[in-house]
XYZ file of C-alpha atoms in Angstrom:
133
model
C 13.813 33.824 -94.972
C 15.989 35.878 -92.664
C 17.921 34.372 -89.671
C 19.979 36.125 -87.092
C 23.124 35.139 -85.772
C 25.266 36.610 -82.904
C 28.780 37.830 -83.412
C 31.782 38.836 -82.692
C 32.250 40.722 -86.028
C 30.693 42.099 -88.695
C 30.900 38.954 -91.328
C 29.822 35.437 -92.467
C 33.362 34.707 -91.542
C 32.800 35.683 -87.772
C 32.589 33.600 -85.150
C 29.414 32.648 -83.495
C 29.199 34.495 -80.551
C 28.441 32.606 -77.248
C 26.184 34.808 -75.037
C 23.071 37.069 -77.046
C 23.037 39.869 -74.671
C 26.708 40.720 -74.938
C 27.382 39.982 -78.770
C 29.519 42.625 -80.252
C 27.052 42.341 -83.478
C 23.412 40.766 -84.762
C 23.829 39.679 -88.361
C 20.664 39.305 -90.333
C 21.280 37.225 -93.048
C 18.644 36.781 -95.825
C 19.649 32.931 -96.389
C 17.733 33.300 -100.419
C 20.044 35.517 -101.304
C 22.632 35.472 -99.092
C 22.495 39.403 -97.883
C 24.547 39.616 -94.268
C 23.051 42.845 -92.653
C 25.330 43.735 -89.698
C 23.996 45.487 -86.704
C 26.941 46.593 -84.032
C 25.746 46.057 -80.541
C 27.025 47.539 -77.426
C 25.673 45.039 -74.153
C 24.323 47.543 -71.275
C 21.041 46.536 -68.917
C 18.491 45.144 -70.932
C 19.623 44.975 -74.485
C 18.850 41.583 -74.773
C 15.248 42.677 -74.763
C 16.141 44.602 -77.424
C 18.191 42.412 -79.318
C 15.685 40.151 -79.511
C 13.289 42.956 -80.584
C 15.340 43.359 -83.365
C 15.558 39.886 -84.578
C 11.519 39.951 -84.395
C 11.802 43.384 -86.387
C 13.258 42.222 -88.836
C 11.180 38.781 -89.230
C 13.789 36.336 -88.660
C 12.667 32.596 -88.521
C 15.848 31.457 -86.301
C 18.544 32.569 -84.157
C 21.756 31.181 -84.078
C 24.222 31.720 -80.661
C 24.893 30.292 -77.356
C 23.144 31.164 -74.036
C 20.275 33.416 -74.005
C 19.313 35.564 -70.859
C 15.632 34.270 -69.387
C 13.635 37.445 -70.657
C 14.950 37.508 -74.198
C 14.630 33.609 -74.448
C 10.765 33.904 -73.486
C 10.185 36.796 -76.374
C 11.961 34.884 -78.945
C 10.199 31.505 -77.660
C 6.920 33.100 -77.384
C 7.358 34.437 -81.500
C 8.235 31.054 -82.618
C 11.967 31.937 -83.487
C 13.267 28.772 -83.472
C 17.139 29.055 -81.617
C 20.171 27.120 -82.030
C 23.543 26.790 -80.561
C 26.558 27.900 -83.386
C 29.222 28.349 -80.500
C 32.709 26.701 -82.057
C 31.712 28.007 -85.150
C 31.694 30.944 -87.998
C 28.281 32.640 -88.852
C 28.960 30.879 -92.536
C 29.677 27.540 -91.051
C 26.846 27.725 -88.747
C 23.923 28.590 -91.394
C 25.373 25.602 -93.456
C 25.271 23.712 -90.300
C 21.737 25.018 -89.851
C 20.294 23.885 -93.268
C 22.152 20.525 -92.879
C 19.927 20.215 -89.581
C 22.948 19.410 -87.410
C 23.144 22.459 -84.843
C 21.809 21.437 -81.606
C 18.199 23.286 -79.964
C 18.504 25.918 -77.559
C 15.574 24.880 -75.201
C 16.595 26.721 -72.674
C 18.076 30.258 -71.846
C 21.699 28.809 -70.401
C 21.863 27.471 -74.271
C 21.601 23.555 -73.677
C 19.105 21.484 -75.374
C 18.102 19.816 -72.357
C 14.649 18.999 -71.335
C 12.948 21.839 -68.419
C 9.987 22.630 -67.840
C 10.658 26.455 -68.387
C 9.930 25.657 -72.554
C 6.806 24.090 -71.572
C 5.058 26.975 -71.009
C 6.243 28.502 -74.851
C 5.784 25.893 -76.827
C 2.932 23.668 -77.224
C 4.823 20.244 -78.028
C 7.989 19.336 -77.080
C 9.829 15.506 -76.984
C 12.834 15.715 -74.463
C 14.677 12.319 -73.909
C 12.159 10.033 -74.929
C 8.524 11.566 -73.862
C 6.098 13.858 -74.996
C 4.903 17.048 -73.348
């Protein structure tokens, strides 16, 4: 299972970077066996689009970073990538975080995990605060 995570460097030992579309790298880590793939990045007018391209190219089940821009939210959303905030964090912490289930949801492109409508439209069930969409 492959999972991307944004970066500021090239390493497991990176931190997390906080907004997709400007990362300095995309890692692509293979979390069986534990292959980091790093992919530099250089942000210009739509390369979020392409970023998340890439993480679609290369099969990845989850994305780990902060805020995502609107357009690249609804092509990763639409795919079924699930995303996840790892801001605070290093790519290494944040997959153990991942597998330990303790990183917060990005439901929506400013990278919160609270409930809007926006996801509604992506994603066929959702429970924000209590209900059922």
């Amino acid at each position: 299972m492959n999972i991307a995570i944004s970066a500021a460097g090239p390493t497991l030992d990176s931190p997390v970077f906080d907004e997709f579309r400007r990362t300095p790298f995309l890692l692509i880590v293979n979390v069986d066996t534990m292959e980091c793939t790093s992919i530099p990045h250089a942000a210009h007018e739509g390369s979020d689009t392409a970023l998340a391209d890439t993480v679609l190219e290369h099969r990845c089940e989850a994305l780990i970073t902060g805020k995502i821009g609107e357009e690249a939210f609804k092509i990763l959303a639409d795919d079924h990538v699930t995303r996840y905030v790892g801001s605070g964090l290093t790519a290494g912490m944040a997959l153990e975080a991942m597998e330990a289930r303790s990183l917060k949801l990005i439901r929506n492109p400013d990278g919160s995990d609270e409930c809007n409508e926006n996801h509604h439209e992506v994603e066929e069930l959702q429970v924000c605060s209590g209900h059922t969409h």
